[in-house]
Short mmCIF file of C-alpha atoms in Angstrom, two decimals:
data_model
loop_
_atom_site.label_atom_id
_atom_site.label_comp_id
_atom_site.label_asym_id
_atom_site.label_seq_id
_atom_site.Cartn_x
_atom_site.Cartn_y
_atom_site.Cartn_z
CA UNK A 1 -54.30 -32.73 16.55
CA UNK A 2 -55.75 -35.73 18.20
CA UNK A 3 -58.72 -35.07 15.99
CA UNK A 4 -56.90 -35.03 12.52
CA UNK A 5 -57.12 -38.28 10.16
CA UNK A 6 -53.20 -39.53 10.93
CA UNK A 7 -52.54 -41.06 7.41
CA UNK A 8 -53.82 -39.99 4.17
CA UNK A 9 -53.74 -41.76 1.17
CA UNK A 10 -52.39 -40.88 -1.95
CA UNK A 11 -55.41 -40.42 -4.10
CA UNK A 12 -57.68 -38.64 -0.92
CA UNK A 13 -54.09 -35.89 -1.01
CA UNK A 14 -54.90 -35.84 -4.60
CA UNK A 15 -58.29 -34.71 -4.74
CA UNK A 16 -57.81 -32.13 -1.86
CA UNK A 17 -57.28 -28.32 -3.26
CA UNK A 18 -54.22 -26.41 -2.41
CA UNK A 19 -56.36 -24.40 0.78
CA UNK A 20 -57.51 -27.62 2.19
CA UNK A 21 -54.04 -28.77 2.55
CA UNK A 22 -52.85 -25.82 4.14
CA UNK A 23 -55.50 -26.07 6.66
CA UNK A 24 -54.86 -29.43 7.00
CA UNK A 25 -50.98 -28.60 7.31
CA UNK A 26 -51.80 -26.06 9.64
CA UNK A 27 -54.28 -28.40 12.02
CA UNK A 28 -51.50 -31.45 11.69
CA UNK A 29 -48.73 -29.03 13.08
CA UNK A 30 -51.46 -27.58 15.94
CA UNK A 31 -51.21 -24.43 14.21
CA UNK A 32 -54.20 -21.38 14.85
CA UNK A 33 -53.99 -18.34 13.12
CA UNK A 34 -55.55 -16.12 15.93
CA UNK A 35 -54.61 -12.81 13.56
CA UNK A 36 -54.59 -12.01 9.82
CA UNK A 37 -54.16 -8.84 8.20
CA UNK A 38 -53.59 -8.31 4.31
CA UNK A 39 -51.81 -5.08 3.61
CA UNK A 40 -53.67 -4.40 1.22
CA UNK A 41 -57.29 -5.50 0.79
CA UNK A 42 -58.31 -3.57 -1.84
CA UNK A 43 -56.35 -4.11 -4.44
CA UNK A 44 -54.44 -1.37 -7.54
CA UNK A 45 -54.84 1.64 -5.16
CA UNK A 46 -52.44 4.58 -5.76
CA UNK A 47 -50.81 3.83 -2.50
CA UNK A 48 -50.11 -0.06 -3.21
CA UNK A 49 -48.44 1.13 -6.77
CA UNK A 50 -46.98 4.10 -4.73
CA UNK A 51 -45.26 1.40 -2.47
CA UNK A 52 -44.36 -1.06 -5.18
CA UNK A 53 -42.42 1.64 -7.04
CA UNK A 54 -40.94 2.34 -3.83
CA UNK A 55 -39.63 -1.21 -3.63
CA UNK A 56 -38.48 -1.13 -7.18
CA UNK A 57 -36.43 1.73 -6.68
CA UNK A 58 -34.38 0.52 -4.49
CA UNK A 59 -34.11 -3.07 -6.76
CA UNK A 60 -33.40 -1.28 -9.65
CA UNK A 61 -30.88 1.10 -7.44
CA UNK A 62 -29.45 -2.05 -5.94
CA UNK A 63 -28.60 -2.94 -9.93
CA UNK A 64 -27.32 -0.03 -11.20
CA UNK A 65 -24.89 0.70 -7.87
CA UNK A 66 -23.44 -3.51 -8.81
CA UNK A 67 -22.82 -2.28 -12.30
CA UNK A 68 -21.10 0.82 -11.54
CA UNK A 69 -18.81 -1.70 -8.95
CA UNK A 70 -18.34 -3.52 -11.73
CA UNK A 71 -17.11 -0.66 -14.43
CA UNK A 72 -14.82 0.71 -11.81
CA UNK A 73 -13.27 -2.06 -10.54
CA UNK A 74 -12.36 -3.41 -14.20
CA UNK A 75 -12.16 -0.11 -16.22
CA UNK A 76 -10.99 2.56 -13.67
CA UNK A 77 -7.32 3.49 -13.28
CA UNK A 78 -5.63 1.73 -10.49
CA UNK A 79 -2.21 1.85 -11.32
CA UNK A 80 0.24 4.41 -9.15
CA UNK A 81 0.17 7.94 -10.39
CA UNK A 82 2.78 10.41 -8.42
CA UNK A 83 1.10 13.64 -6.79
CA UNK A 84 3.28 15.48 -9.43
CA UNK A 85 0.21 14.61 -11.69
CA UNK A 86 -2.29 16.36 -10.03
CA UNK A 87 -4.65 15.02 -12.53
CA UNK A 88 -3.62 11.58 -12.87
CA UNK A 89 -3.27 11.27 -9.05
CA UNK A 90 -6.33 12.27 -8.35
CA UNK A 91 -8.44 10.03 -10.43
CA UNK A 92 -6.21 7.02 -9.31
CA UNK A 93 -7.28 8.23 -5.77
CA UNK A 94 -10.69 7.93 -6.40
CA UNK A 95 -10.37 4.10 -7.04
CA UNK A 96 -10.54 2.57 -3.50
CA UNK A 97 -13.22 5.24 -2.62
CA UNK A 98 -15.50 4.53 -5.63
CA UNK A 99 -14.97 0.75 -5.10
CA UNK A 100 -16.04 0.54 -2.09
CA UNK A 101 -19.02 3.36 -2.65
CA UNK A 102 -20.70 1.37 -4.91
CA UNK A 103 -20.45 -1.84 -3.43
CA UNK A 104 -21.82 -0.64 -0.20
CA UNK A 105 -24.43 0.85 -1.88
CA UNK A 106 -25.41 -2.59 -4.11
CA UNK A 107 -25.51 -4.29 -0.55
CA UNK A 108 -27.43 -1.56 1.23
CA UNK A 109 -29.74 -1.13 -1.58
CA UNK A 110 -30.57 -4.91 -1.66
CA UNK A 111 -31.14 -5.29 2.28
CA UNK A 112 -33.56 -1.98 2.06
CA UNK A 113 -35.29 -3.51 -0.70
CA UNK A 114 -36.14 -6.62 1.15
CA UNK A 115 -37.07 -4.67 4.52
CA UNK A 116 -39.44 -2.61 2.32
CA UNK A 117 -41.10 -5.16 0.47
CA UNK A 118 -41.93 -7.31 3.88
CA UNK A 119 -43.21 -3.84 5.32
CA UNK A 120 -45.65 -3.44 2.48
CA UNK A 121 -46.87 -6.47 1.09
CA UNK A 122 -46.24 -9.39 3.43
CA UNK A 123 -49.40 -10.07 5.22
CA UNK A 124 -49.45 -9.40 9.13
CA UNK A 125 -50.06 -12.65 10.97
CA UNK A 126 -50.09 -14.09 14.45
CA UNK A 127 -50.25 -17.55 15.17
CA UNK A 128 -49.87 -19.68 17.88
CA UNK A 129 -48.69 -23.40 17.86
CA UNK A 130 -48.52 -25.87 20.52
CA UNK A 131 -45.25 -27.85 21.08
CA UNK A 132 -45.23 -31.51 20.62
CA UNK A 133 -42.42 -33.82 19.40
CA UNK A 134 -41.06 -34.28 15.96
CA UNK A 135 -42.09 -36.71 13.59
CA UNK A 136 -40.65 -38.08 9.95
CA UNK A 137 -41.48 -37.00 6.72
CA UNK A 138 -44.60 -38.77 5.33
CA UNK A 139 -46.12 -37.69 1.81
CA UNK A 140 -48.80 -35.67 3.51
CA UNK A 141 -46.30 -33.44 5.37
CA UNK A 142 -44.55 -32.72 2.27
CA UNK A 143 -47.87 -32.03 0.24
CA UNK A 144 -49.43 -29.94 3.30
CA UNK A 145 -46.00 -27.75 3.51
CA UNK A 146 -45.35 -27.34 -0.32
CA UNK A 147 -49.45 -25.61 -0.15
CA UNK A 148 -48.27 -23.41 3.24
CA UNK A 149 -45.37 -21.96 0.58
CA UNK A 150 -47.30 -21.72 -2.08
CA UNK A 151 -50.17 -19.90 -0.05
CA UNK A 152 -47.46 -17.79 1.58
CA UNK A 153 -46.24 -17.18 -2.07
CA UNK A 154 -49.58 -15.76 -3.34
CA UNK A 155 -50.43 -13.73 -0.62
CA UNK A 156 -47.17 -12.03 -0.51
CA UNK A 157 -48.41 -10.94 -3.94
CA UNK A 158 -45.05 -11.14 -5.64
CA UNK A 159 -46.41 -13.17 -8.29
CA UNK A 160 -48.71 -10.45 -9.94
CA UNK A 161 -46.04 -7.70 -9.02
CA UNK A 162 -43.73 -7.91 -11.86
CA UNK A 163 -42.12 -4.57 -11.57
CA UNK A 164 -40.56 -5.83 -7.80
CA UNK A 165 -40.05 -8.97 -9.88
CA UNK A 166 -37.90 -7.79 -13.09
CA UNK A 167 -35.87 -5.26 -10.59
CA UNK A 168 -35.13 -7.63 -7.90
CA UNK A 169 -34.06 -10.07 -10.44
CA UNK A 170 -31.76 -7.00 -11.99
CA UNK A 171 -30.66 -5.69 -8.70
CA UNK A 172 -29.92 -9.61 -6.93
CA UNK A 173 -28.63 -10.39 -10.10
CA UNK A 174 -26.16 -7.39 -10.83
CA UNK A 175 -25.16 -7.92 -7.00
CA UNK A 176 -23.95 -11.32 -7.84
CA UNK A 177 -22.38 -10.81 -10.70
CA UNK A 178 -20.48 -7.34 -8.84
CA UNK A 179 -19.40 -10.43 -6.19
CA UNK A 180 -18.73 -12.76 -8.41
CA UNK A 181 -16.42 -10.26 -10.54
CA UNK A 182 -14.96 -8.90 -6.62
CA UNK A 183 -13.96 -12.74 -5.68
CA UNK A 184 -11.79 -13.68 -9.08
CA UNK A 185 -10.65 -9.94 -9.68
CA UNK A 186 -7.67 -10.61 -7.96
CA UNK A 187 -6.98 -13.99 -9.48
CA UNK A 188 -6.86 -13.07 -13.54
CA UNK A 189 -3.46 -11.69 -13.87
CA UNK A 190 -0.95 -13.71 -16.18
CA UNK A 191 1.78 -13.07 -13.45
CA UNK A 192 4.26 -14.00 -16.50
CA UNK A 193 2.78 -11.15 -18.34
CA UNK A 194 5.58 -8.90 -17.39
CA UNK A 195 8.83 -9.31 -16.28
CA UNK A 196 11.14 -7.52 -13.86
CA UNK A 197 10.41 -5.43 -10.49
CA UNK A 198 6.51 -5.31 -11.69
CA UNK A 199 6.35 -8.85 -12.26
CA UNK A 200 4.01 -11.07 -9.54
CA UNK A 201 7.22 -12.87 -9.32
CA UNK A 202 9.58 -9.92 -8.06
CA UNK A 203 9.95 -7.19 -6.32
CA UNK A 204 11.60 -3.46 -6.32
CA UNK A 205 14.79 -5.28 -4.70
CA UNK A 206 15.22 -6.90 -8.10
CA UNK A 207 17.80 -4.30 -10.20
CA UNK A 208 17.61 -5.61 -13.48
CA UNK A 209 20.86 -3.68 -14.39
CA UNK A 210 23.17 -4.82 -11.86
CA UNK A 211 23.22 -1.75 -10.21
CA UNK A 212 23.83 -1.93 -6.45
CA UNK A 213 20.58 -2.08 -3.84
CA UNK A 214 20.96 -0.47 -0.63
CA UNK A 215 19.05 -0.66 2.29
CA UNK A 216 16.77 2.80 3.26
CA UNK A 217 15.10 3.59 5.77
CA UNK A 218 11.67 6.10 5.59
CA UNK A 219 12.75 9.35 8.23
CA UNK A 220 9.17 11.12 6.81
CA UNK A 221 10.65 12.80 4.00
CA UNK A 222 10.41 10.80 0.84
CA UNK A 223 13.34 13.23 -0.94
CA UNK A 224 16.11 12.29 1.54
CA UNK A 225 17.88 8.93 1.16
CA UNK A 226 18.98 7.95 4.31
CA UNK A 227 21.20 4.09 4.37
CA UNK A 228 21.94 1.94 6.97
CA UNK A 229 24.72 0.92 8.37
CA UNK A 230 25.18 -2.44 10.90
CA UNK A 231 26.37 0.21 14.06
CA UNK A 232 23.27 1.56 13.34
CA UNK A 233 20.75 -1.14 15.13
CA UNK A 234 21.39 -2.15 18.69
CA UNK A 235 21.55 -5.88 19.59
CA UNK A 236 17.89 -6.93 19.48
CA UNK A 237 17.00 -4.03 17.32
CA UNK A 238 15.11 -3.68 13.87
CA UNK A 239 14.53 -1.22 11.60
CA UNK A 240 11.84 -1.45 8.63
CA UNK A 241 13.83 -0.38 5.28
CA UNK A 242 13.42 -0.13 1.55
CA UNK A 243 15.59 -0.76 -1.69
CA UNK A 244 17.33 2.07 -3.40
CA UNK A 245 19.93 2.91 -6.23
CA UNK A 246 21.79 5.75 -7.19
CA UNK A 247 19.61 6.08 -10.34
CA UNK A 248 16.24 6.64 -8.05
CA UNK A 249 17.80 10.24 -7.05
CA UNK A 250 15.71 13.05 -8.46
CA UNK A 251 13.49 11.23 -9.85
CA UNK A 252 9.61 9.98 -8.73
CA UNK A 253 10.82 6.37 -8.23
CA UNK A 254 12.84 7.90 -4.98
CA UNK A 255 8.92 8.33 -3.32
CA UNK A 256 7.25 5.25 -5.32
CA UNK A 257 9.65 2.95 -3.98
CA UNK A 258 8.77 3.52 -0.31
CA UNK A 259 4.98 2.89 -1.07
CA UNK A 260 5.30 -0.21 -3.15
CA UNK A 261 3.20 -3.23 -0.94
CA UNK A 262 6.01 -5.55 -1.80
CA UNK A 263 9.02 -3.35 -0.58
CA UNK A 264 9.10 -2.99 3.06
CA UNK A 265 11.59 -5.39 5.06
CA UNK A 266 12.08 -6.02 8.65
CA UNK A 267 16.06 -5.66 9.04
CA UNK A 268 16.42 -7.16 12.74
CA UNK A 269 19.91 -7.66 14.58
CA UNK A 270 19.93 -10.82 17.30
CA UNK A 271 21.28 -10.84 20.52
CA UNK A 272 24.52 -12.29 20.80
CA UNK A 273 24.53 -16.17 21.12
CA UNK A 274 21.33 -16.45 19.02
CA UNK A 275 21.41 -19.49 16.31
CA UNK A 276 19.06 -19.61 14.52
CA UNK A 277 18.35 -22.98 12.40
CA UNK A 278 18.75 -21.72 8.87
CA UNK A 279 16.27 -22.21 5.77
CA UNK A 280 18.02 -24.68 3.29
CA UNK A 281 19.56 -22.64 0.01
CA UNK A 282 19.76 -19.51 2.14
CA UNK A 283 22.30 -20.31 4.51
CA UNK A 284 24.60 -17.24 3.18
CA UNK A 285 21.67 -15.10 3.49
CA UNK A 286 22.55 -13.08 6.48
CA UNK A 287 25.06 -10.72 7.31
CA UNK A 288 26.30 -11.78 10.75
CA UNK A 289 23.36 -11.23 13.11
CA UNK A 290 21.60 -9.42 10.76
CA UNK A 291 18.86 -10.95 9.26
CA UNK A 292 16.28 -9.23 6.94
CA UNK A 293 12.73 -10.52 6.00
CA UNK A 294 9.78 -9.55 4.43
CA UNK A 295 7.37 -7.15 6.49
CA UNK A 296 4.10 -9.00 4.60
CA UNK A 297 2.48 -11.60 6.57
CA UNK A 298 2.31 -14.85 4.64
CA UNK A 299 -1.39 -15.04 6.26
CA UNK A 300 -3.45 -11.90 4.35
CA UNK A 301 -0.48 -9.43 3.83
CA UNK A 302 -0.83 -7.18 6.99
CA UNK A 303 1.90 -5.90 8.16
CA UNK A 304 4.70 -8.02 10.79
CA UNK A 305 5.61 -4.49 12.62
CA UNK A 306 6.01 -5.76 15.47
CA UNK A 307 8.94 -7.76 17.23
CA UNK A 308 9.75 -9.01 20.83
CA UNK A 309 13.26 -8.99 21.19
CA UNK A 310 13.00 -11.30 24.85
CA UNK A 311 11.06 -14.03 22.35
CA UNK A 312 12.81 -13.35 18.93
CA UNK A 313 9.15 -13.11 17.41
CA UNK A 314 7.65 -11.21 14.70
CA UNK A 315 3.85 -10.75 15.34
CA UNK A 316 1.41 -9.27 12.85
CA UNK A 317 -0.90 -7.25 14.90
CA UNK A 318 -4.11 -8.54 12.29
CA UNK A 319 -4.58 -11.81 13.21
CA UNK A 320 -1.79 -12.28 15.79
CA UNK A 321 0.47 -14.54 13.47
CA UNK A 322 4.07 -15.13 15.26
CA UNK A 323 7.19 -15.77 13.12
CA UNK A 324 10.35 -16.80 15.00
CA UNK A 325 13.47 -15.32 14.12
CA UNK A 326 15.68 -16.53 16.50
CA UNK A 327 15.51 -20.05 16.57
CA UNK A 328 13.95 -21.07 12.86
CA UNK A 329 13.94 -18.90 9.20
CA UNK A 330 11.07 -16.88 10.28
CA UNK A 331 8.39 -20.06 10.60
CA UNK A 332 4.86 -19.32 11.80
CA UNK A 333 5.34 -20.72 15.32
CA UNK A 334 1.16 -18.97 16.16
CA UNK A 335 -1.64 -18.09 14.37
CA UNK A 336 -3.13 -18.80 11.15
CA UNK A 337 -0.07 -18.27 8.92
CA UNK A 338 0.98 -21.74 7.25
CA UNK A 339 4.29 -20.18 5.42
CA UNK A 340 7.40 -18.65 6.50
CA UNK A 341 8.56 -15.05 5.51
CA UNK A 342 10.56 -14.82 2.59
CA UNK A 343 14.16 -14.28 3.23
CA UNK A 344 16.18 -11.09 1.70
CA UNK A 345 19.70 -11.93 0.72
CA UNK A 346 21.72 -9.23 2.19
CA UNK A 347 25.43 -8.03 2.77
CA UNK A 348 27.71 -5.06 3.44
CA UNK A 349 29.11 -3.46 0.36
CA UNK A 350 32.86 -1.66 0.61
CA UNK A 351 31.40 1.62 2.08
CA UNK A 352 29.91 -0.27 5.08
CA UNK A 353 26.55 0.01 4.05
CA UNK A 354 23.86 -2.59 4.32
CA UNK A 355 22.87 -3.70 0.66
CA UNK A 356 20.62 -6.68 -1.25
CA UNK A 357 22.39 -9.62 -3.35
CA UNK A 358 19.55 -9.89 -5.01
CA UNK A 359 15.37 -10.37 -4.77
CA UNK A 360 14.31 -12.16 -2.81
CA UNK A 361 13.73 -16.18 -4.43
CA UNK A 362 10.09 -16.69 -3.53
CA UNK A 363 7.06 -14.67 -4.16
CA UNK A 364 5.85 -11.97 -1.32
CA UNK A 365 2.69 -12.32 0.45
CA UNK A 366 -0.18 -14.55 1.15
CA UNK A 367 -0.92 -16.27 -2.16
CA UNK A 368 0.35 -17.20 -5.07
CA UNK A 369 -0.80 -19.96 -7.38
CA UNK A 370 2.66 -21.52 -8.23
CA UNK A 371 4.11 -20.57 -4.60
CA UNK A 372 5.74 -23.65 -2.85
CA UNK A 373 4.81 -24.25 0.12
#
């Protein structure tokens, strides 16, 4: 280095080619190429357009897997369909598998692609450069690097390789647009597009007809309707329960209803002596020491199926979120969760059963674009 010219003027940069600068980059950074191999030094043979199809294949793969993501994820049927449609079920079971099938395979595609074309056409080098200390920027740095990329560019030999070119750009491309499409899927429904139960803004414990909403719990057999009663749960207790009504008997709501993300609630009983502060506007909320909240963490919408009745805590087992039930409304206390966990109005009806007021008056799970805070 001690050798090089330090400082170049503009106009001596100027008249140097692009392979003087990169020697000149290379001798300013004490750079020595002691090894350099192209991959191919004959050029067009049957095995270098062998290999660049090769390459292209899995581009052009990589593009056609991020379209199919794309066409399934918009056009495929997602919504429920009951096993008693063998048919129907069936093809909505395929969603989640075909989903993620084809996304995998964009990604997978992609990284092979790369590995391949670095394998086949980057030229093998081994260099060895001596450690000194940094320096700034100066306009011959910047000139001398700009020729190393552009060198490293052409002998790649991506420029004259426009097969690898068009069907990288297709399959990078599709990729991104598969992403893009994955990352605001979930944010285009109107959620005033519908109303009622299916609504973004309620859930199954809405009954739109008045009609009275117990509390049932899921024994394993989604044709028995089992209620709950308050002797039912021991002090420090819970059970996880869903809504029902009279009208769901004999019919496929009576199963839908216990598979519903939205539907599952935490019914806990407190020890004796607990006081818990109450949420403001849900004061009447509980019946007693019962108290029933949603089982969807605020954080991502795992499940909260887990409490500790010595800490009155409900802890999601994803990301170890902690809710405390016996001294606040169910506020985050631990962990990444920011909001509480809605509250379900409940009450015993004249039969002694356990059964809803009403939905519950916030939105259930982790986001929600007009969700207070």
């Amino acid at each position: 280095m001690s050798e090089q010219k330090k400082e170049y003027t503009e106009a001596e940069l100027a008249e140097m080619s692009r392979d003087e600068k990169m020697r000149l980059g290379l001798a300013l950074d004490d750079v020595e190429l002691v090894e350099y191999r192209e991959q191919w030094p004959v050029k067009g043979t049957r095995a270098e357009r062998r290999a660049e199809r090769n390459v292209a294949g899995w581009f052009a793969l990589a593009g056609l897997s991020a379209l199919a993501f794309i066409a399934v994820f918009i056009f495929w049927p997602w919504d429920y369909v009951p096993p008693s449609d063998e048919r129907g079920h069936f093809i909505y079971s395929l969603y989640n598998p075909l989903v993620g099938f084809f996304f995998g395979l964009a990604i997978l595609a992609v990284g092979i692609g790369v590995v391949q074309y670095q394998k086949k056409f980057i030229p093998q080098e081994v260099a060895v450069q001596q450690r000194h200390d940094g320096h700034g920027s100066e306009e011959v740095d910047r000139q001398t690097t700009a020729a190393l990329l552009a060198d490293a560019g052409d002998k790649s030999g991506i420029a004259r390789r426009s097969l690898i070119k068009r069907t990288a750009g297709f399959g990078v491309g599709a990729f991104g647009l598969g992403a893009g499409v994955f990352a605001v899927g979930g944010l285009v429904r109107n959620p005033w597009a519908t109303t009622g139960p299916e609504s973004l803004q309620h859930t199954g414990w809405l009954s739109e007809t008045g009609e009275k909403t117990y509390l049932r719990r899921d024994t394993g057999n989604k044709h028995e309707v089992s209620l709950v009663r308050p002797e039912d749960i021991d002090a420090g207790g819970f059970e996880t329960v869903y809504p029902f009504r009279e009208s769901m008997r004999g019919t496929e709501e009576l199963e839908t209803s216990l598979r519903k993300g939205d539907a599952p609630v935490m019914l806990i009983r407190l020890r004796p002596g607990s006081k818990p502060i109450k949420r403001k506007g849900q004061e009447d909320f509980n019946y007693g020491d019962y108290y029933a909240y949603s089982k969807i963490c605020t954080h991502v919408g795992c499940p909260t199926s887990l409490f500790e009745q010595q800490t009155g805590r409900l802890l999601c087992p994803c990301h170890q979120s902690q809710f405390d039930v016996v001294n606040t409304y169910a506020k985050p206390v631990f962990g990444p969760a920011t909001r509480a966990l809605p509250q379900l109005p409940i009450t015993v009806d004249e039969d002694g059963y356990f059964v809803a007021k009403g939905d519950f008056i916030e939105p259930v799970g982790p986001a929600y674009w007009e969700r207070n805070a």
